[in-house]
Tab-separated table of C-alpha atoms and ligand atoms in Angstrom:
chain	number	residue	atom	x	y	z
A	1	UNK	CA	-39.557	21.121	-23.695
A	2	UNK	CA	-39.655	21.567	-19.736
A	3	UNK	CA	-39.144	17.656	-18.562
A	4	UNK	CA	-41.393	18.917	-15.072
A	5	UNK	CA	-44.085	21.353	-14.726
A	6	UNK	CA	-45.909	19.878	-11.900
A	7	UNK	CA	-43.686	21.151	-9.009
A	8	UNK	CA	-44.792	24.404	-7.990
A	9	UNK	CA	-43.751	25.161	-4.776
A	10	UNK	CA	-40.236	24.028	-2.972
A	11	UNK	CA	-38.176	24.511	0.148
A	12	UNK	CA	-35.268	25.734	-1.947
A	13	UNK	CA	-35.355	26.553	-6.083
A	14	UNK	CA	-31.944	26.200	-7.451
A	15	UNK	CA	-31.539	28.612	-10.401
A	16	UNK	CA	-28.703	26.707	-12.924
A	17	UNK	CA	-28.439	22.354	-13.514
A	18	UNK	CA	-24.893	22.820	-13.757
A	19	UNK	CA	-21.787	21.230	-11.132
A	20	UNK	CA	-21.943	23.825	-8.702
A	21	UNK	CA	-26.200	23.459	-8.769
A	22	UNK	CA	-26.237	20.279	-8.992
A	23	UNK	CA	-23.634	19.754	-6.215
A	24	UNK	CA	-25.385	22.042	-3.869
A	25	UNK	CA	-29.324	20.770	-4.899
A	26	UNK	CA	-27.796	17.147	-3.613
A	27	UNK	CA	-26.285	18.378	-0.315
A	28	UNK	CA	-29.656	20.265	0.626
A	29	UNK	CA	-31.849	17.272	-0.450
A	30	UNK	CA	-29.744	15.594	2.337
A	31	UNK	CA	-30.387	17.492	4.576
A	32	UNK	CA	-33.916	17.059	3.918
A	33	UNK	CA	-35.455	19.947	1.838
A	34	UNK	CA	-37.732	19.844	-0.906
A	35	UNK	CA	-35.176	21.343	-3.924
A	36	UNK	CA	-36.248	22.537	-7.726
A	37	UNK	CA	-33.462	22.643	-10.229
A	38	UNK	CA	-34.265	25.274	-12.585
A	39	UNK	CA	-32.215	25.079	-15.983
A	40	UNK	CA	-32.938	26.726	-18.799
A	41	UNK	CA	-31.123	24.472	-21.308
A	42	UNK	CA	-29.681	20.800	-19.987
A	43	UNK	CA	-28.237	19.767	-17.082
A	44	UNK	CA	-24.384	20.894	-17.301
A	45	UNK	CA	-24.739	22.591	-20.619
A	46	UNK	CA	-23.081	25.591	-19.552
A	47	UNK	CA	-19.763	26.139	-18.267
A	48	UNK	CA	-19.450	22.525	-16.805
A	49	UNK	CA	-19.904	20.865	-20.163
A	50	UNK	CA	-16.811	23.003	-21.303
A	51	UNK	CA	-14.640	22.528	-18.504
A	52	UNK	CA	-11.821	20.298	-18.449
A	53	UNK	CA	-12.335	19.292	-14.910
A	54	UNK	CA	-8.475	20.194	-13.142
A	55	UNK	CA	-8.532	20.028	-9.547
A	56	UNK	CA	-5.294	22.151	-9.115
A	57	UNK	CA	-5.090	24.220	-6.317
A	58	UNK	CA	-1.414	24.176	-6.145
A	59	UNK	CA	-0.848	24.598	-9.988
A	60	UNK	CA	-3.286	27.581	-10.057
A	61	UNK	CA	-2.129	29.233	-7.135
A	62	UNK	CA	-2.087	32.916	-6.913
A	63	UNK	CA	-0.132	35.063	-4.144
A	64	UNK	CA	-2.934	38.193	-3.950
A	65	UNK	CA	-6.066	35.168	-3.719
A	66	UNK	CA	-4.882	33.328	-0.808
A	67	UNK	CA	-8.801	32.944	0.553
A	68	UNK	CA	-9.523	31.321	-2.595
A	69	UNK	CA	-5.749	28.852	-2.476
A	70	UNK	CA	-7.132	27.661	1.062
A	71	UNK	CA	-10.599	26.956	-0.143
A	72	UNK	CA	-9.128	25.096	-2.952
A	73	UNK	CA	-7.104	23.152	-1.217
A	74	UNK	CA	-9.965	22.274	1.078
A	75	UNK	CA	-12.226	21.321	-1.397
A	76	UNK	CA	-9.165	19.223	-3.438
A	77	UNK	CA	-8.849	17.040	0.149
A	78	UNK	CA	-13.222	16.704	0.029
A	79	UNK	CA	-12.901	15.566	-3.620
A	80	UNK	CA	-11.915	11.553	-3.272
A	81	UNK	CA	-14.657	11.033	-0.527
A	82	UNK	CA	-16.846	13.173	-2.556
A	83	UNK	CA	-16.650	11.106	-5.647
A	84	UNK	CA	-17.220	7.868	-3.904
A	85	UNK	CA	-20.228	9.060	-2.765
A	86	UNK	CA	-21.312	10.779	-5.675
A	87	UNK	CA	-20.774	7.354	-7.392
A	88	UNK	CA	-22.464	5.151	-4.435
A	89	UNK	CA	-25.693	7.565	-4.489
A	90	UNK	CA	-25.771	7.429	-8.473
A	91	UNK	CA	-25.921	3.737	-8.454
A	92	UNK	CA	-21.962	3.364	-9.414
A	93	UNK	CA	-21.654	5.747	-11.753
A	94	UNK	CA	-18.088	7.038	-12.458
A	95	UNK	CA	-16.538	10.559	-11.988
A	96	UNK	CA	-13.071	10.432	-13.917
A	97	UNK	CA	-11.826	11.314	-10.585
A	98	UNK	CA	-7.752	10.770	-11.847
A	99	UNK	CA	-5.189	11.078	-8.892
A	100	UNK	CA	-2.731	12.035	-11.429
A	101	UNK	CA	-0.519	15.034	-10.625
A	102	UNK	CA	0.566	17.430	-12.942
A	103	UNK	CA	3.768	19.220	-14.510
A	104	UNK	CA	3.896	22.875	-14.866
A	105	UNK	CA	6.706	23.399	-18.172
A	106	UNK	CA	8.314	26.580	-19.438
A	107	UNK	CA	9.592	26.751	-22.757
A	108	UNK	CA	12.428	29.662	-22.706
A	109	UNK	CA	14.568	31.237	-20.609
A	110	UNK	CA	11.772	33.608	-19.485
A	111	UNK	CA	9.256	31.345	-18.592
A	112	UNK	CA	11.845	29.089	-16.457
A	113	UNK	CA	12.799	32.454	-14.316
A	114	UNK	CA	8.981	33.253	-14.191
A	115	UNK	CA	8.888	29.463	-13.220
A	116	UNK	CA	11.390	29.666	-10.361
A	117	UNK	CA	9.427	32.580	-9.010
A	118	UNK	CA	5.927	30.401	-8.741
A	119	UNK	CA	8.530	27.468	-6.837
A	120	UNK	CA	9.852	30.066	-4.548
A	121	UNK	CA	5.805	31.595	-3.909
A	122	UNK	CA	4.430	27.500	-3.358
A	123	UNK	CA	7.784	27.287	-0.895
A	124	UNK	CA	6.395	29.864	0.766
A	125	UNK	CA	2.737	28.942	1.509
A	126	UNK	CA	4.344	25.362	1.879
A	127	UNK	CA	2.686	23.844	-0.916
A	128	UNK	CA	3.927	20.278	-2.646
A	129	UNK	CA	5.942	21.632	-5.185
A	130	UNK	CA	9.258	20.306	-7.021
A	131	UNK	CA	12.085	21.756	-8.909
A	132	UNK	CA	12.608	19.113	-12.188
A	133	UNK	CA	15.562	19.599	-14.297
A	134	UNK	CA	14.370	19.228	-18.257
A	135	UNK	CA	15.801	15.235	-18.149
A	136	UNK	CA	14.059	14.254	-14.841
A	137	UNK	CA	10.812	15.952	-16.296
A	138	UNK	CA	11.304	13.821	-19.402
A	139	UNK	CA	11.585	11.149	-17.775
A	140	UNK	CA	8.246	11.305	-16.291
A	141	UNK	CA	6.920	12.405	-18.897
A	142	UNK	CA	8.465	11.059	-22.143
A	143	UNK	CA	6.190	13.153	-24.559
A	144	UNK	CA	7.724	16.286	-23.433
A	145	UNK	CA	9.707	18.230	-26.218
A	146	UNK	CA	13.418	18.069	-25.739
A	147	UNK	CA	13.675	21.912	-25.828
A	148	UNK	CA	11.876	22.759	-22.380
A	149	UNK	CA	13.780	24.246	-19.798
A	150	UNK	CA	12.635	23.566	-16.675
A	151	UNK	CA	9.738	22.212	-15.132
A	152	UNK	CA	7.732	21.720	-11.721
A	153	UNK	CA	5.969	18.451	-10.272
A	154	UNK	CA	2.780	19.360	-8.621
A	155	UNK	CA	1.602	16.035	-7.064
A	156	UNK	CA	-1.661	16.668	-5.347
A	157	UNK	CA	-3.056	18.713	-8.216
A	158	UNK	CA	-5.526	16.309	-9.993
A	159	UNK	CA	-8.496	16.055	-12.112
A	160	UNK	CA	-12.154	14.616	-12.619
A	161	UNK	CA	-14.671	14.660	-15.571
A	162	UNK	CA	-16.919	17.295	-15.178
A	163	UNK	CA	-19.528	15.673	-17.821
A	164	UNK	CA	-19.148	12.561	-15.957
A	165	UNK	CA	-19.381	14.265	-12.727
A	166	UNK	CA	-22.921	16.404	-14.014
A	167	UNK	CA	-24.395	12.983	-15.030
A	168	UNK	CA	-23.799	11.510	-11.612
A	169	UNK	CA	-25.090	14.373	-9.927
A	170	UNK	CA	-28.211	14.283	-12.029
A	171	UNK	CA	-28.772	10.817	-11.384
A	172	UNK	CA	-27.694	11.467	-7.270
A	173	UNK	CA	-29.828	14.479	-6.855
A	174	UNK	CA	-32.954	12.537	-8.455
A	175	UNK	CA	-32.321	9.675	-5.735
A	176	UNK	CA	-32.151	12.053	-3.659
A	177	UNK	CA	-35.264	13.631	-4.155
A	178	UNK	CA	-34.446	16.660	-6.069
A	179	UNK	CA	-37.235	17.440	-9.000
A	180	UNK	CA	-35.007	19.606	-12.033
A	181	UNK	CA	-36.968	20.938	-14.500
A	182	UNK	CA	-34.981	21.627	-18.166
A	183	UNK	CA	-35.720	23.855	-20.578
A	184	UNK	CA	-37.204	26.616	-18.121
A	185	UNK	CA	-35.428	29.820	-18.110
A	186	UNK	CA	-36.245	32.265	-15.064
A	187	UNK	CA	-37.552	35.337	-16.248
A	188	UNK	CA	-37.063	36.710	-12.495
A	189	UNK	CA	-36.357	36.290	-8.981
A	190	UNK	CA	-39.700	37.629	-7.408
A	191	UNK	CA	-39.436	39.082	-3.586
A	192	UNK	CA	-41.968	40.648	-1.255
A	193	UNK	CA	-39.890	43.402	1.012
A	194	UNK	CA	-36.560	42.376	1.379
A	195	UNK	CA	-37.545	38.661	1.516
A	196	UNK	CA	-37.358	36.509	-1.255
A	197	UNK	CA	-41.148	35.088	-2.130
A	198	UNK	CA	-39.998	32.302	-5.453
A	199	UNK	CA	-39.120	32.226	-9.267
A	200	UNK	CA	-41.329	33.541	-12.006
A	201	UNK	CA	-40.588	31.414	-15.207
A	202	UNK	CA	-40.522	32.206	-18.479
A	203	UNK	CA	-43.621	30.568	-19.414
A	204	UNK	CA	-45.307	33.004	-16.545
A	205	UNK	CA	-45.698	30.391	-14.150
A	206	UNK	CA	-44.698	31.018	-10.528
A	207	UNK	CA	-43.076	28.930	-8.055
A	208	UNK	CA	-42.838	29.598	-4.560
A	209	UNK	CA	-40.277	29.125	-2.526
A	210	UNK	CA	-38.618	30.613	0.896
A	211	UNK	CA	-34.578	30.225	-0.256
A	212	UNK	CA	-32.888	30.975	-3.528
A	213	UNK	CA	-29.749	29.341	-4.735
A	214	UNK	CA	-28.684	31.681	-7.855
A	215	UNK	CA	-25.977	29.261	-9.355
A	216	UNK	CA	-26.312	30.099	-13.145
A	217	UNK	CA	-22.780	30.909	-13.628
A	218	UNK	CA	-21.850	34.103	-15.501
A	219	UNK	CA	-25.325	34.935	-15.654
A	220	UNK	CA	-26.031	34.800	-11.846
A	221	UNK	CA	-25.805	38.590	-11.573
A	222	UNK	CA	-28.532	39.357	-14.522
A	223	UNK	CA	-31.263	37.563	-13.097
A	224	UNK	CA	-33.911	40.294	-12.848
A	225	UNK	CA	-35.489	40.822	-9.678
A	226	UNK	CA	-33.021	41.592	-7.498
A	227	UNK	CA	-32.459	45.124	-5.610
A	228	UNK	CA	-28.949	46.694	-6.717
A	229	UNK	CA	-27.550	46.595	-3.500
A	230	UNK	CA	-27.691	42.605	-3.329
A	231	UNK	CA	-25.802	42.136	-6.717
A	232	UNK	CA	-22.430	42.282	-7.833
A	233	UNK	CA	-19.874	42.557	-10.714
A	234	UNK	CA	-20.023	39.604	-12.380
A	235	UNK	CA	-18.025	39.072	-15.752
A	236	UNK	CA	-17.892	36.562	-18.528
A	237	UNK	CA	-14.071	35.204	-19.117
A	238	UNK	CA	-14.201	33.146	-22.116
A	239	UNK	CA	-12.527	30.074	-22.701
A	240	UNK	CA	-11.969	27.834	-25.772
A	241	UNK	CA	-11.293	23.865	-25.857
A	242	UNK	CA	-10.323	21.138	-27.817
A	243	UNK	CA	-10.782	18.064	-27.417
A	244	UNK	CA	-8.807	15.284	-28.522
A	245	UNK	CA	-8.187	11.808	-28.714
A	246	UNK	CA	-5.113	9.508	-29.462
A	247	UNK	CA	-5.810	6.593	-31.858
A	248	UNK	CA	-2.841	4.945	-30.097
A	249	UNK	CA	-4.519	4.766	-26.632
A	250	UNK	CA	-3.687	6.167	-23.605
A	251	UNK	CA	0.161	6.951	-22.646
A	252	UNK	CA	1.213	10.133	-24.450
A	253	UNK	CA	0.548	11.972	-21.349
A	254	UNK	CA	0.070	10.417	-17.431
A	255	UNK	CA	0.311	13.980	-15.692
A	256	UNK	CA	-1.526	16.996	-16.488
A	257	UNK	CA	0.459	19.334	-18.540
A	258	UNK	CA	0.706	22.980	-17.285
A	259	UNK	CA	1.877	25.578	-19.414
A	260	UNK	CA	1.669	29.792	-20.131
A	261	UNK	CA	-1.313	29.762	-22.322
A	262	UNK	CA	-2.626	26.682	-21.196
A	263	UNK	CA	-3.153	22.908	-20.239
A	264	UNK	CA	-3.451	19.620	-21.522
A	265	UNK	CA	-5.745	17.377	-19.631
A	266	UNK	CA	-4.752	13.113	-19.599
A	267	UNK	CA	-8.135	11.864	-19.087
A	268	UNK	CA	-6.434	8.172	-19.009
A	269	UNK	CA	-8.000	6.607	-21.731
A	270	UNK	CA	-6.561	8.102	-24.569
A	271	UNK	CA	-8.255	11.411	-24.871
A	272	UNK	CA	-7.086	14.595	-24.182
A	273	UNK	CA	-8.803	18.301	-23.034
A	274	UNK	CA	-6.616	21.229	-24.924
A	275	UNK	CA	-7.478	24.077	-22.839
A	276	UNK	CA	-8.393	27.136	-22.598
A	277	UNK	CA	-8.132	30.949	-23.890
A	278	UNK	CA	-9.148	33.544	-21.698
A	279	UNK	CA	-10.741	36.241	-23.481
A	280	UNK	CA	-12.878	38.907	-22.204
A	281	UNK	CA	-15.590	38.541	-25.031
A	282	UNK	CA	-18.512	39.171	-23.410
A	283	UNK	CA	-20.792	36.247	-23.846
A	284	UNK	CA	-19.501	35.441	-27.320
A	285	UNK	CA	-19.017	31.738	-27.605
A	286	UNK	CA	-17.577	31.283	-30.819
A	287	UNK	CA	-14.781	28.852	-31.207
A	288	UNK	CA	-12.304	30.812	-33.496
A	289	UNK	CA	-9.267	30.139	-35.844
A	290	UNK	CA	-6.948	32.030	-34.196
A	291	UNK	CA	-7.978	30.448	-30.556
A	292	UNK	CA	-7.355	26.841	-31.410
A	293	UNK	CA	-4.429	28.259	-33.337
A	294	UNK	CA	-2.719	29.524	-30.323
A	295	UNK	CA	-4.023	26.360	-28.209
A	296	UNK	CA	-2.019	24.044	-30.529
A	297	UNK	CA	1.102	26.543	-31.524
A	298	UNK	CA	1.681	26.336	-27.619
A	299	UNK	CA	0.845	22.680	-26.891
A	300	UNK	CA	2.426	21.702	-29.649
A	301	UNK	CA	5.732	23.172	-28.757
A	302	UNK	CA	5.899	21.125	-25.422
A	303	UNK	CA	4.193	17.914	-26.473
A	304	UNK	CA	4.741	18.039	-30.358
A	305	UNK	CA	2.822	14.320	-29.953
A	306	UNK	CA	-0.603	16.402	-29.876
A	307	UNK	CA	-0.095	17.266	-33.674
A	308	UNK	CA	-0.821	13.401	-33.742
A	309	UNK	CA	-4.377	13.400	-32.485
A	310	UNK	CA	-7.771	13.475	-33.536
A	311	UNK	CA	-10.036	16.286	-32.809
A	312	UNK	CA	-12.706	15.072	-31.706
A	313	UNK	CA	-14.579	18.433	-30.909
A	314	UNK	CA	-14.097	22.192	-30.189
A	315	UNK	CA	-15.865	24.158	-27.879
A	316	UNK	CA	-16.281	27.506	-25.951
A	317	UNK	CA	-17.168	28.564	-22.576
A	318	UNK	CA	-17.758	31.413	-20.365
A	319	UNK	CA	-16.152	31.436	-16.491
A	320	UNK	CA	-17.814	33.613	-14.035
A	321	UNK	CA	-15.492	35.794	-13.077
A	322	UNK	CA	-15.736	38.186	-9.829
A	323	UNK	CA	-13.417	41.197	-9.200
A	324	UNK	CA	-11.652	39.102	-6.879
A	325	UNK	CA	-11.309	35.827	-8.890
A	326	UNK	CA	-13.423	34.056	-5.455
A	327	UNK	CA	-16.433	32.824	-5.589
A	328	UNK	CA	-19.755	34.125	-3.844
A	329	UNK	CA	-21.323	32.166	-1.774
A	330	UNK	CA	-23.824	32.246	1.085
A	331	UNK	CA	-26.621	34.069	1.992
A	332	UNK	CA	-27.220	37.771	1.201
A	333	UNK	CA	-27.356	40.564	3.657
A	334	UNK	CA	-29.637	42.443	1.169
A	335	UNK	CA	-32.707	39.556	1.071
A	336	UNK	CA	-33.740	37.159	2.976
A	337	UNK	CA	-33.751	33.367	1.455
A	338	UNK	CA	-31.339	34.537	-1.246
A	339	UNK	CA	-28.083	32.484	-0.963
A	340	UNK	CA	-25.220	32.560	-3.758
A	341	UNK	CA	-22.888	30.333	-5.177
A	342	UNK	CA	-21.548	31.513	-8.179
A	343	UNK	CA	-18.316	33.150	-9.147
A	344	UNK	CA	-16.159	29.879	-9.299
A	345	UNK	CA	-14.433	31.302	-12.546
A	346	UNK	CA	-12.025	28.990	-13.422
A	347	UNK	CA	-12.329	26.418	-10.099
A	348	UNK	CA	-15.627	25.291	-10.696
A	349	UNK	CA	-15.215	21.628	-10.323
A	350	UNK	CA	-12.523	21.649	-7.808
A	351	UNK	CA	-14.805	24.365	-5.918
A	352	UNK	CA	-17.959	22.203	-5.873
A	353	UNK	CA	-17.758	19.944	-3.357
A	354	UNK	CA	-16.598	22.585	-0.786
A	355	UNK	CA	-19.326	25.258	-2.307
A	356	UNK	CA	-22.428	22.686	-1.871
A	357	UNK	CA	-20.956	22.009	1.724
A	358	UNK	CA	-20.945	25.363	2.573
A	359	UNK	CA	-23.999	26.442	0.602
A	360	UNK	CA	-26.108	23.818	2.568
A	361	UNK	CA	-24.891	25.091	5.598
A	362	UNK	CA	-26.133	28.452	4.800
A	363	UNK	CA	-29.486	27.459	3.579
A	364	UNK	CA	-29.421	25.891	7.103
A	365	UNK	CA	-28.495	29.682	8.873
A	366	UNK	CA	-24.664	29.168	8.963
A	367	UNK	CA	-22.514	31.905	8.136
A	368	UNK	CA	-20.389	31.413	5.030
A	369	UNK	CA	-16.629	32.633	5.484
A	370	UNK	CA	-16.977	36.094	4.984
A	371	UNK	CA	-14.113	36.259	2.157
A	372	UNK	CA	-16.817	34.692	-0.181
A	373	UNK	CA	-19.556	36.907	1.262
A	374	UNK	CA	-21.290	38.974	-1.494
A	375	UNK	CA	-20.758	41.889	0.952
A	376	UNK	CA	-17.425	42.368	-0.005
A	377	UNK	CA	-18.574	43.552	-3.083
A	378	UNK	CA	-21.232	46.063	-2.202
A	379	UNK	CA	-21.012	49.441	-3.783
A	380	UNK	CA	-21.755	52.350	-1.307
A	381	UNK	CA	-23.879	53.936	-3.214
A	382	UNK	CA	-26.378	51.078	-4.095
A	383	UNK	CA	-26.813	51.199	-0.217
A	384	UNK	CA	-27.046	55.084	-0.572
B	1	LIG	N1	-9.802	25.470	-14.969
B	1	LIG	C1	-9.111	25.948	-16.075
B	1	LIG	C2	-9.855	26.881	-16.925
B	1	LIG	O1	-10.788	27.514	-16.484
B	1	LIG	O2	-9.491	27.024	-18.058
């Protein structure tokens, strides 16, 4: 059931409760709007409940999305200051924010060259990056297999707990004045002209409102409403989790593991996030055999220590994914009031404190960077 039905009208309706919402429904109830959360199921049940919660710019660093590296990085630096306040305006609750580097491992012969190739890139952009012989790596990290061949230390690349993080910036955003109403899908985005006018729920109710955040992840492009020519291509990437915990305590792993196929995630108490497939599945979120089979074939090889632990839960997610890999954020071109922030595919929680910054802004008439402008994406012929 809907926990509030009495607000009706607001400066600013925020269409998805998850991280990126959430963040961005805090920052503009600073700055002193009146902000609805609209979520149709609970706060952070969508991708952010699934996400591990790495903030690793360096580790998932990509030579053709060097927009997105420096935005990364950006938001990375925001993210200690952000989590203090986060847990000062939730009344002291914690984050998980883990200053814990990680280790990026190859397994073969292969995977070393390919590894030596990502060193020689990170030299490049003049990112934090060292070369670890397979003892030196061991000796950091103890539950490593004996058989890996190389490895690199990526110091600065972190990581926080995104359920942790959602519940503080429920509780934040509610100080703050923000009014989120669960349960309440959006049937559509209702504008007069090109300007948007509010929200028309599912229920047939209307609220008005002058500016639109549209931060429902992977479905942020299939709100109806919209003309063509303000939307993009917006795609579901899949991703499957385990999680796990040791019944030892904490000390199998310190660092974030990094590996082809995926990551294990310390969160320094003992559990562990196995992550994540990327499948192109549509919105199929299924957690399969053969998914957690390849999850723990590959882990397993590197840290055979994770064949030890108790699962504690499986899950399965979908990324927003652009054409791109950036995010979109900032106001449309196409209608007035509409703003975006979507698109974080798999840098949501890193992403979040840098997106509600510059979401804010926008709401208050600053330009986003134009590399994360919607406009990037527009198809001629939707303008035709
Ligand atoms: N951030 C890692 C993932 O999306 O799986």
């Amino acid at each position: 059931m809907p926990q509030d039905t009495t607000a009706r009208t607001a400066d600013v309706v925020v269409i998805g409760g998850g991280a990126i919402g959430l963040s961005v429904a805090w920052r503009a109830a600073q700055r002193g709007r009146a902000v609805l959360v609209i979520e149709r199921g609970e706060l952070g049940c969508g991708a952010s409940h699934v996400a591990a919660g790495m903030l690793a710019p360096v580790t998932e660093a990509d030579p053709g999305e060097l927009a997105l590296l420096q935005l990364g990085l950006r938001s990375a630096r925001m993210w200690p200051a952000f989590a203090a306040e986060l847990s000062q305006a939730s009344g002291g609750m914690d984050v998980g924010l883990r200053c814990c580097g990680a280790l990026v491992v190859a397994r073969d012969g292969d995977e070393a060259a390919a590894l030596d190739r990502e060193l020689a890139l990170r030299r490049e952009l003049d990112l934090t990056v060292r070369r670890l012989l397979p003892s030196a790596a061991r000796r950091l990290e103890p539950a490593l297999a004996p058989t890996i061949r190389l490895a690199l230390d990526v110091p600065g690349d972190h990581v926080a707990n995104p359920r942790a993080m959602v519940n503080a910036l429920a509780e934040a955003s509610l100080r703050a004045g923000v009014v989120s109403s669960t349960g309440d899908a959006v049937e559509r985005i209702e504008c007069g002209g090109a300007r948007i006018r509010g929200v028309r729920l599912a229920g047939g109710s209307f609220v008005a409102a002058e500016q639109v955040v549209v931060a429902a992840g992977a479905w942020s492009a299939q709100i109806p409403g919209l003309p063509e020519s303000a939307t993009f291509a917006l795609r579901p990437v899949k991703g499957q989790i385990m999680r796990l915990r040791d019944p030892a305590g904490p000390g199998l792993l310190e660092r974030i593991v990094r590996f082809e196929g995926g990551y294990l995630v310390p969160r320094g108490d003992g559990r562990y996030v196995l992550g994540a497939t990327m499948e192109e599945r549509g919105f199929d979120t299924n957690v399969t055999a053969g998914g957690l089979y390849e999850l723990l074939r590959d882990a397993a090889e590197l840290v055979p220590g994770v064949l030890e632990l108790v699962v504690e839960e499986t899950a399965a997610g979908v990324r927003p994914a652009t054409p791109d890999n950036a995010p979109v954020l900032g106001a449309s071109d196409d209608v007035q009031g509409l703003v975006w922030a979507t698109g974080h595919h798999r840098n949501g929680i890193l992403l979040a404190p840098a997106t509600a910054e510059i979401v804010a802004a926008a709401l208050d008439g600053e330009q986003a960077p134009a590399a994360f402008a919607a406009r990037r994406f527009v198809r001629e012929e939707a303008h035709a």
